[in-house]
Coordinates of C-alpha atoms and ligand atoms in Angstrom, one line a residue:
M14 CA 205.8 82.8 109.6
V15 CA 205.8 84.9 112.8
S16 CA 205.3 82.6 115.8
P17 CA 202.6 83.9 118.1
R18 CA 203.5 85.9 121.2
A19 CA 202.0 84.1 124.2
V20 CA 200.3 86.5 126.7
A21 CA 198.8 85.3 130.0
A22 CA 196.4 87.5 132.0
D23 CA 193.8 87.1 134.8
V24 CA 191.2 89.0 132.7
L25 CA 190.8 89.3 129.0
V26 CA 188.4 92.2 128.0
V27 CA 187.1 92.0 124.4
G28 CA 186.1 95.5 123.2
G29 CA 187.6 99.0 123.7
G30 CA 184.5 101.2 124.0
M31 CA 183.1 102.6 127.3
A32 CA 182.1 99.2 128.6
G33 CA 185.3 97.4 127.8
A34 CA 187.5 100.2 129.1
I35 CA 185.6 100.6 132.3
A36 CA 185.6 96.8 132.8
A37 CA 189.4 96.7 132.3
L38 CA 190.0 99.7 134.6
A39 CA 187.8 98.2 137.4
A40 CA 189.5 94.8 137.1
R41 CA 192.9 96.4 137.1
E42 CA 192.1 98.5 140.2
A43 CA 191.0 95.3 141.9
G44 CA 194.6 93.9 141.3
A45 CA 194.1 91.8 138.2
R46 CA 196.5 91.5 135.2
V47 CA 194.3 92.7 132.4
V48 CA 194.6 92.6 128.6
L49 CA 192.1 94.4 126.4
A50 CA 191.7 93.5 122.8
R51 CA 189.9 95.9 120.5
R52 CA 189.4 96.0 116.8
A53 CA 188.4 99.6 116.3
P54 CA 186.5 102.5 117.9
G55 CA 182.8 101.7 118.2
A56 CA 179.6 103.5 119.3
T57 CA 181.4 105.2 122.1
A58 CA 183.3 107.4 119.6
L59 CA 180.1 108.3 117.8
S60 CA 178.2 109.3 120.9
S61 CA 177.5 113.0 121.8
G62 CA 180.2 112.6 124.5
A63 CA 177.7 113.2 127.3
I64 CA 176.7 110.3 129.4
G65 CA 173.0 109.4 129.5
V66 CA 172.1 107.2 132.4
A67 CA 168.4 107.3 132.9
P68 CA 165.9 109.8 131.6
D69 CA 163.1 110.0 134.1
P70 CA 160.5 107.6 132.5
L71 CA 157.7 109.5 134.2
A72 CA 158.6 112.9 132.7
L73 CA 156.2 114.0 130.0
P74 CA 157.6 114.6 126.5
G75 CA 159.0 118.1 126.3
E76 CA 159.3 118.4 130.1
P77 CA 162.8 117.1 130.9
L78 CA 163.7 120.1 133.1
R79 CA 161.0 119.1 135.7
A80 CA 162.5 115.6 135.9
A81 CA 165.5 116.6 137.9
R82 CA 165.9 113.3 139.6
E83 CA 169.2 111.8 140.8
P84 CA 170.3 109.0 138.4
L85 CA 169.7 106.0 140.7
E86 CA 166.0 106.9 141.4
A87 CA 165.4 107.5 137.7
A88 CA 167.1 104.1 136.9
R89 CA 165.0 102.3 139.5
R90 CA 161.8 103.7 137.9
L91 CA 163.0 102.7 134.5
A92 CA 163.8 99.2 135.7
R93 CA 160.3 98.8 137.1
L94 CA 158.7 99.8 133.8
R95 CA 161.1 97.8 131.5
P96 CA 161.8 94.3 132.9
D97 CA 164.2 93.4 130.0
H98 CA 166.4 96.5 130.6
P99 CA 169.9 95.7 132.1
Y100 CA 169.0 97.9 135.0
A101 CA 166.1 95.6 135.8
V102 CA 168.1 92.4 135.1
L103 CA 170.8 93.5 137.6
G104 CA 168.2 93.5 140.5
E105 CA 169.8 94.8 143.7
R106 CA 173.2 95.4 141.9
L107 CA 171.6 98.4 140.3
G108 CA 172.4 100.0 143.7
A109 CA 176.0 100.2 142.6
L110 CA 175.1 102.8 140.0
P111 CA 176.4 105.9 142.0
E112 CA 179.6 104.0 142.8
A113 CA 180.2 103.1 139.1
L114 CA 179.5 106.7 138.0
A115 CA 181.9 108.0 140.6
F116 CA 184.5 105.5 139.3
A117 CA 184.0 106.7 135.8
A118 CA 184.2 110.4 136.9
R119 CA 187.5 109.6 138.7
V120 CA 189.2 107.7 135.9
L121 CA 188.1 110.2 133.3
A122 CA 188.6 113.3 135.5
P123 CA 190.7 115.2 133.0
L124 CA 187.8 115.1 130.6
L125 CA 184.6 115.0 132.6
A126 CA 183.1 117.7 134.8
P127 CA 182.5 116.7 138.4
P128 CA 178.9 115.2 138.7
L129 CA 176.0 117.0 140.3
E130 CA 173.3 115.4 142.4
R131 CA 170.9 115.9 139.5
P132 CA 171.4 115.4 135.7
R133 CA 172.6 118.4 133.7
F134 CA 170.2 119.4 130.9
L135 CA 172.3 119.9 127.8
A136 CA 171.1 121.4 124.5
T137 CA 171.2 119.6 121.1
P138 CA 171.7 121.5 117.8
F139 CA 167.9 120.9 117.3
G140 CA 167.0 123.0 120.3
T141 CA 166.0 120.1 122.6
A142 CA 167.3 119.4 126.1
V143 CA 168.8 116.1 127.0
P144 CA 169.6 114.9 130.6
A145 CA 173.1 113.7 131.2
A146 CA 174.4 112.3 134.5
L147 CA 178.0 113.0 133.5
C148 CA 179.3 115.4 130.8
Q149 CA 182.6 116.8 129.4
R150 CA 184.0 119.9 131.0
S151 CA 183.5 121.6 127.6
Q152 CA 179.7 120.9 127.9
A153 CA 179.0 121.7 131.5
A154 CA 178.4 125.5 131.2
G155 CA 175.5 124.8 128.9
D156 CA 173.4 123.2 131.7
L157 CA 170.0 124.9 131.2
L158 CA 169.3 124.9 134.9
A159 CA 172.6 126.7 135.7
V160 CA 172.8 129.5 133.2
D161 CA 172.9 132.8 135.0
G162 CA 171.3 135.2 132.5
A163 CA 170.4 134.6 128.8
L164 CA 171.8 131.8 126.8
V165 CA 173.4 132.8 123.5
V166 CA 173.6 130.3 120.7
A167 CA 176.6 131.3 118.6
G168 CA 176.6 130.0 115.0
L169 CA 179.8 130.2 113.1
R170 CA 179.4 132.1 109.9
G171 CA 179.5 129.8 106.9
H172 CA 179.4 126.6 109.1
L173 CA 176.5 124.5 108.0
G174 CA 176.5 122.2 111.0
L175 CA 174.4 124.5 113.2
D176 CA 171.3 126.6 112.6
A177 CA 171.7 128.9 115.6
A178 CA 168.2 130.4 115.1
L179 CA 166.6 127.0 115.1
A180 CA 168.4 125.9 118.2
A181 CA 167.6 129.1 120.1
A182 CA 163.9 128.9 119.1
G183 CA 163.8 125.4 120.4
L184 CA 165.5 126.2 123.7
E185 CA 163.1 129.2 124.2
R186 CA 160.3 126.5 124.8
Y187 CA 162.0 125.5 128.0
R188 CA 161.8 129.0 129.6
A189 CA 158.4 128.3 131.2
R190 CA 160.0 125.2 132.8
G191 CA 163.0 127.0 134.4
G192 CA 165.3 127.3 131.3
P193 CA 167.0 130.6 130.4
R194 CA 166.1 133.0 127.6
A195 CA 167.8 132.0 124.4
F196 CA 169.2 134.2 121.6
A197 CA 170.9 133.3 118.3
V198 CA 173.9 135.3 117.1
E199 CA 176.4 134.6 114.2
V200 CA 180.1 135.1 114.6
D201 CA 183.1 134.9 112.3
P202 CA 185.8 132.7 113.8
G203 CA 188.3 134.1 111.4
L204 CA 189.3 130.7 110.0
G205 CA 188.4 131.3 106.3
E206 CA 185.9 129.1 104.5
V207 CA 184.5 127.2 107.5
G208 CA 181.6 125.9 105.4
L209 CA 184.1 123.5 103.8
F210 CA 185.4 122.2 107.2
R211 CA 184.3 119.0 108.7
P212 CA 183.8 119.0 112.5
H213 CA 187.1 117.5 113.4
E214 CA 188.9 119.9 111.0
L215 CA 187.2 122.8 112.7
A216 CA 188.2 121.4 116.0
R217 CA 191.9 121.1 115.0
A218 CA 191.8 124.6 113.4
L219 CA 190.9 126.0 116.8
E220 CA 193.8 124.5 118.7
P221 CA 196.8 126.6 117.6
P222 CA 197.7 129.7 119.6
G223 CA 195.4 132.6 118.7
A224 CA 192.6 130.7 117.0
A225 CA 190.5 129.9 120.1
E226 CA 191.1 133.5 121.4
A227 CA 189.9 135.0 118.1
L228 CA 186.7 132.9 118.3
G229 CA 186.2 134.1 121.9
R230 CA 186.6 137.8 121.0
A231 CA 184.1 137.3 118.1
I232 CA 181.6 135.9 120.6
R233 CA 182.2 138.8 123.0
A234 CA 181.6 141.3 120.3
A235 CA 178.3 139.7 119.4
L236 CA 176.9 139.2 122.9
P237 CA 173.5 140.9 123.7
A238 CA 173.0 142.6 127.1
G239 CA 172.3 140.1 129.9
A240 CA 174.1 137.2 128.3
G241 CA 175.0 134.5 130.9
A242 CA 176.6 131.8 128.8
A243 CA 177.2 131.0 125.1
L244 CA 176.6 127.7 123.3
V245 CA 178.8 126.9 120.3
P246 CA 179.0 124.0 117.8
P247 CA 180.7 120.9 119.3
V248 CA 184.1 121.6 117.8
L249 CA 186.2 123.0 120.7
G250 CA 189.4 121.1 120.0
L251 CA 190.2 117.4 119.6
R252 CA 192.9 117.3 122.3
P253 CA 191.8 118.4 125.8
E254 CA 195.4 119.6 126.5
A255 CA 194.9 122.3 123.9
R256 CA 192.4 123.8 126.4
V257 CA 190.3 125.3 123.6
P258 CA 187.1 125.7 125.7
E259 CA 188.9 127.5 128.5
R260 CA 190.7 129.8 126.0
V261 CA 187.5 130.6 124.1
A262 CA 185.6 131.3 127.4
A263 CA 188.5 133.6 128.7
A264 CA 188.4 135.7 125.5
A265 CA 184.6 135.8 125.4
G266 CA 184.3 136.9 129.0
I267 CA 181.5 134.5 129.8
P268 CA 181.1 130.7 130.3
V269 CA 181.1 129.0 126.9
A270 CA 179.9 125.4 126.3
E271 CA 179.6 123.0 123.3
L272 CA 176.2 121.9 122.1
L273 CA 175.7 118.1 122.1
A274 CA 177.1 116.5 119.0
D275 CA 175.5 114.6 116.2
V276 CA 177.7 112.2 114.1
P277 CA 180.5 112.6 113.4
S278 CA 181.1 113.7 116.9
V279 CA 184.2 115.5 118.0
P280 CA 183.3 115.0 121.8
G281 CA 182.8 111.3 121.1
V282 CA 186.3 111.0 119.7
R283 CA 187.6 112.9 122.7
L284 CA 185.8 110.5 125.0
Q285 CA 187.4 107.5 123.2
A286 CA 190.8 109.1 123.4
A287 CA 190.4 109.8 127.2
L288 CA 189.5 106.1 127.7
E289 CA 192.6 105.0 125.9
A290 CA 194.7 107.4 128.0
A291 CA 193.2 106.1 131.2
L292 CA 194.0 102.4 130.1
A293 CA 197.6 103.3 129.4
A294 CA 198.0 105.2 132.7
A295 CA 196.5 102.2 134.6
G296 CA 198.8 99.7 133.0
V297 CA 196.2 97.8 131.0
E298 CA 197.9 96.0 128.0
V299 CA 195.9 97.0 124.9
V300 CA 196.2 94.7 121.8
Q301 CA 194.8 95.9 118.5
G302 CA 192.9 93.5 116.2
A303 CA 189.8 91.3 115.9
L304 CA 189.8 88.5 118.6
Q305 CA 189.0 85.0 117.7
G306 CA 188.7 82.4 120.4
A307 CA 186.6 79.8 122.1
G308 CA 186.2 81.4 125.5
P309 CA 187.7 81.7 129.0
G310 CA 190.7 79.5 129.7
K311 CA 191.4 78.7 126.1
P312 CA 193.9 80.5 123.9
A313 CA 192.5 83.4 121.8
M314 CA 194.2 85.0 118.9
V315 CA 194.5 88.7 118.2
G316 CA 196.8 89.4 115.3
A317 CA 200.1 87.6 116.3
D318 CA 199.2 87.5 120.0
E319 CA 197.9 84.3 121.7
I320 CA 196.2 85.4 124.9
T321 CA 195.0 83.1 127.6
A322 CA 192.9 84.2 130.6
P323 CA 190.6 82.3 132.9
R324 CA 188.0 85.1 132.9
W325 CA 186.7 87.2 130.0
V326 CA 184.5 90.2 129.8
L327 CA 182.7 90.4 126.4
A328 CA 182.2 94.1 125.7
T329 CA 181.9 94.0 121.9
G330 CA 179.1 96.5 121.5
R331 CA 176.0 96.1 119.2
F332 CA 175.7 96.7 115.5
V333 CA 178.3 99.5 115.4
G334 CA 180.9 97.8 117.4
G335 CA 180.2 94.4 115.8
G336 CA 179.1 92.5 118.9
V337 CA 175.8 91.6 117.2
V338 CA 175.7 91.0 113.5
R339 CA 172.9 89.9 111.1
R340 CA 173.8 87.0 109.0
G341 CA 170.4 85.7 108.1
T342 CA 169.5 85.8 111.8
L343 CA 170.9 88.0 114.6
R344 CA 174.2 86.5 115.9
E345 CA 176.9 87.1 118.4
P346 CA 180.0 86.4 116.3
V347 CA 182.8 85.8 118.8
L348 CA 181.5 82.9 120.8
G349 CA 178.2 82.1 119.0
L350 CA 176.1 83.1 122.0
P351 CA 172.4 83.3 121.4
V352 CA 171.0 86.8 120.7
Q353 CA 167.5 87.5 122.0
A354 CA 165.0 90.0 120.9
A355 CA 161.9 91.1 122.9
E356 CA 158.5 92.2 121.7
G357 CA 155.9 93.2 124.2
R358 CA 156.1 90.6 127.0
E359 CA 157.7 88.0 124.7
A360 CA 161.5 87.6 124.6
G361 CA 163.7 84.9 123.1
V362 CA 166.0 83.5 120.5
D363 CA 163.1 82.6 118.2
L364 CA 162.3 86.3 117.9
A365 CA 165.9 87.1 116.9
A366 CA 165.7 84.5 114.2
R367 CA 162.9 86.4 112.4
P368 CA 163.7 88.6 109.4
A369 CA 165.1 91.9 110.6
A370 CA 162.3 93.8 108.8
S371 CA 159.7 92.1 111.0
L372 CA 161.6 93.4 114.2
T373 CA 160.9 97.0 113.6
G374 CA 157.7 98.9 114.1
A375 CA 156.4 101.8 112.1
A376 CA 155.8 104.0 115.1
R377 CA 159.2 105.3 116.1
S378 CA 158.1 106.0 119.7
G379 CA 157.0 102.3 120.1
P380 CA 159.3 99.4 121.0
Q381 CA 161.7 98.3 118.3
P382 CA 162.8 94.7 118.9
L383 CA 165.7 94.9 116.5
L384 CA 167.2 97.9 118.3
S385 CA 167.2 96.2 121.7
A386 CA 168.4 92.8 120.5
G387 CA 171.4 91.4 122.3
L388 CA 172.7 88.9 124.8
R389 CA 170.6 87.9 127.8
V390 CA 172.5 87.8 131.0
D391 CA 171.8 86.9 134.7
A392 CA 172.2 89.4 137.6
L393 CA 175.9 88.5 137.7
L394 CA 176.2 89.6 134.0
R395 CA 176.9 86.0 132.9
P396 CA 175.6 85.4 129.3
L397 CA 172.9 82.8 129.2
D398 CA 172.6 80.0 126.6
G399 CA 169.4 79.1 124.8
R400 CA 168.1 77.2 127.9
G401 CA 168.7 80.1 130.3
R402 CA 171.9 78.8 132.0
P403 CA 175.3 80.5 132.1
A404 CA 177.0 79.8 128.8
A405 CA 180.5 79.4 130.1
D406 CA 182.5 79.6 133.4
G407 CA 184.4 82.8 133.9
L408 CA 182.4 84.6 131.1
F409 CA 180.8 88.0 131.7
A410 CA 179.3 90.6 129.3
A411 CA 178.9 94.4 129.5
G412 CA 177.7 97.3 127.5
A413 CA 175.7 97.5 124.3
V414 CA 176.1 93.8 123.6
L415 CA 173.5 93.2 126.3
G416 CA 170.0 93.2 125.0
G417 CA 166.9 94.8 126.5
H418 CA 167.8 98.5 125.9
E419 CA 167.8 100.6 122.8
Q420 CA 171.3 101.8 123.5
A421 CA 171.6 104.4 120.7
S422 CA 168.3 106.2 121.4
D423 CA 166.8 105.5 124.9
G424 CA 169.2 107.7 126.8
T425 CA 170.8 105.0 128.9
G426 CA 173.6 103.8 126.5
L427 CA 176.7 105.0 128.1
G428 CA 175.2 104.6 131.6
V429 CA 174.6 100.9 131.0
A430 CA 178.1 100.6 129.6
I431 CA 179.6 102.2 132.8
L432 CA 177.5 100.3 135.3
T433 CA 177.8 96.9 133.6
G434 CA 181.5 97.4 132.7
Y435 CA 182.3 98.3 136.3
L436 CA 180.4 95.3 137.8
A437 CA 181.6 92.8 135.2
G438 CA 185.3 94.0 135.5
R439 CA 185.2 93.7 139.3
A440 CA 183.5 90.3 139.2
A441 CA 186.1 89.1 136.6
A442 CA 188.9 90.2 138.8
R443 CA 188.0 87.7 141.5
P444 CA 189.4 84.3 141.0
G445 CA 186.0 82.6 141.6
G446 CA 184.5 85.1 139.2
G447 CA 181.4 85.7 141.2
E448 CA 180.4 87.5 144.4
Ligands
FAD522 C1 175.3 107.4 116.9 C2 175.2 107.0 118.3 C3 175.0 108.1 119.2 C4 175.0 107.8 120.6 N1 174.9 108.9 121.5 C5 174.9 108.6 122.9 C6 174.9 109.7 123.8 O1 175.0 110.8 123.4 N2 174.9 109.3 125.1 C7 174.8 108.0 125.6 O2 174.8 107.8 126.8 N3 174.8 107.0 124.7 C8 174.9 107.3 123.3 N4 174.9 106.2 122.4 C9 175.0 104.9 123.0 C10 176.4 104.6 123.5 O3 177.3 105.2 122.6 C11 176.6 103.1 123.5 O4 175.6 102.4 124.2 C12 178.0 102.8 124.2 O5 179.0 103.6 123.6 C13 178.3 101.3 124.0 O6 179.6 101.1 124.5 P1 180.3 99.7 124.3 O7 181.6 99.8 124.9 O8 179.3 98.7 124.8 O9 180.4 99.4 122.7 P2 181.3 100.1 121.6 O10 181.7 101.5 122.0 O11 180.6 99.9 120.3 O12 182.6 99.3 121.7 C14 182.6 98.0 121.1 C15 184.1 97.6 121.0 O13 184.2 96.1 120.8 C16 185.1 96.0 119.7 N5 185.0 94.6 119.1 C17 183.8 94.1 118.6 N6 184.1 92.8 118.2 C18 185.4 92.6 118.5 C19 186.3 91.5 118.3 N7 185.9 90.3 117.7 N8 187.6 91.6 118.6 C20 188.1 92.7 119.2 N9 187.3 93.8 119.4 C21 186.0 93.7 119.1 C22 184.9 97.1 118.8 O14 186.1 97.3 118.0 C23 184.8 98.2 119.9 O15 186.1 98.6 120.3 C24 175.0 106.5 121.1 C25 175.1 105.4 120.2 C26 175.2 105.7 118.8 C27 175.3 104.6 117.8

């Protein structure tokens, strides 16, 4: 039998998605010895790769371009309307949002475009526009408020992942609100039967010398007069160092951007890889495997490693990451913390114990208690027990494991992960664990 390797750290982060990685990087920057345990990629790797922070809750449906608010103002509005949302629970600490976003932009600088004062409005394959406070460099040129001329949606001949005509028709609706004219074209990337390629296979096929350039030349040949930028499917390379977006744009002769991705998401995989590169560069020890343990100060097992740390950040995600599971009732499986669900003005453990089917509503636009179920925390991000008291000394939580937000669909998922990861990581780095 292999004897366990004993590892001591100041901070143990459980979870390797956006929240866990940002928590680990923030704690490391504050001088802590940090170990991060992660089982697998979670929701971060499935995301569009663009960072939603706070869609303006006062914007009318279909009018996102008018809601060009800076993220903190939009988050404050959202917090006033949704008292369970982590932005509301944080109280005054919500004011750290710009600092947390700047931190994420800095540690992920090779991947992310420099932020603007307003969100960028990025196009989905369905022709809708989504606000993003931060986005990948490969997505930035598609900002609907910044395109100088017409926007050309370039479908790849034979590729079934994008109906360029549908996307362009959808984007045309934003013209009256400050968006560009949109056209659809079809181009042949010269890669053979692309209809059979999955997104990551297409992305890899564009990386070798000549492939990105051929796509760029095909786009150039198809451009209508007055084109200001081209949108392509989100397949511009898996490895940023292959510089596929830059090479396609150089050959096309105009700015080229990826549309936002649906699952499976090449930009989501790129985001996850960039987080892992940042952790390695910062000297965070990453251990691979499912963590089992009883909480801060007690030994926890991850594979053959026995890790002891006085402060933990639980960043285990929601249903995708495995931070909340349904075994009869909704449960937090690592420490057995109570999961709460909210319905109208009622919130609590009792709701989370109801059958899952009774926690969803028929109207998709209405509140869905199941989708916002998670841990309840105080303003210091300390998980609360069933009586509303901090569950354990030195324990913090961040990201999608927190309840009160519909992380996959309300446009705040990665923003909450960045802000709460940043605050939890910094708090955990301090020996007292608090302010
Ligand atoms: C399909 C989809 C698309 C989305 N698109 C967007 C988008 O475009 N923009 C946006 O802003 N948000 C989006 N979201 C929401 C956003 O992706 C999530 O809110 C965010 O990624 C959550 O990050 P996280 O770090 O909290 O969790 P995750 O990324 O899920 O990470 C959880 C981590 O915890 C680990 N873990 C769990 N249990 C254990 C254990 N016992 N031991 C060790 N490790 C463990 C997992 O392996 C994983 O590494 C989307 C979500 C989904 C599901």
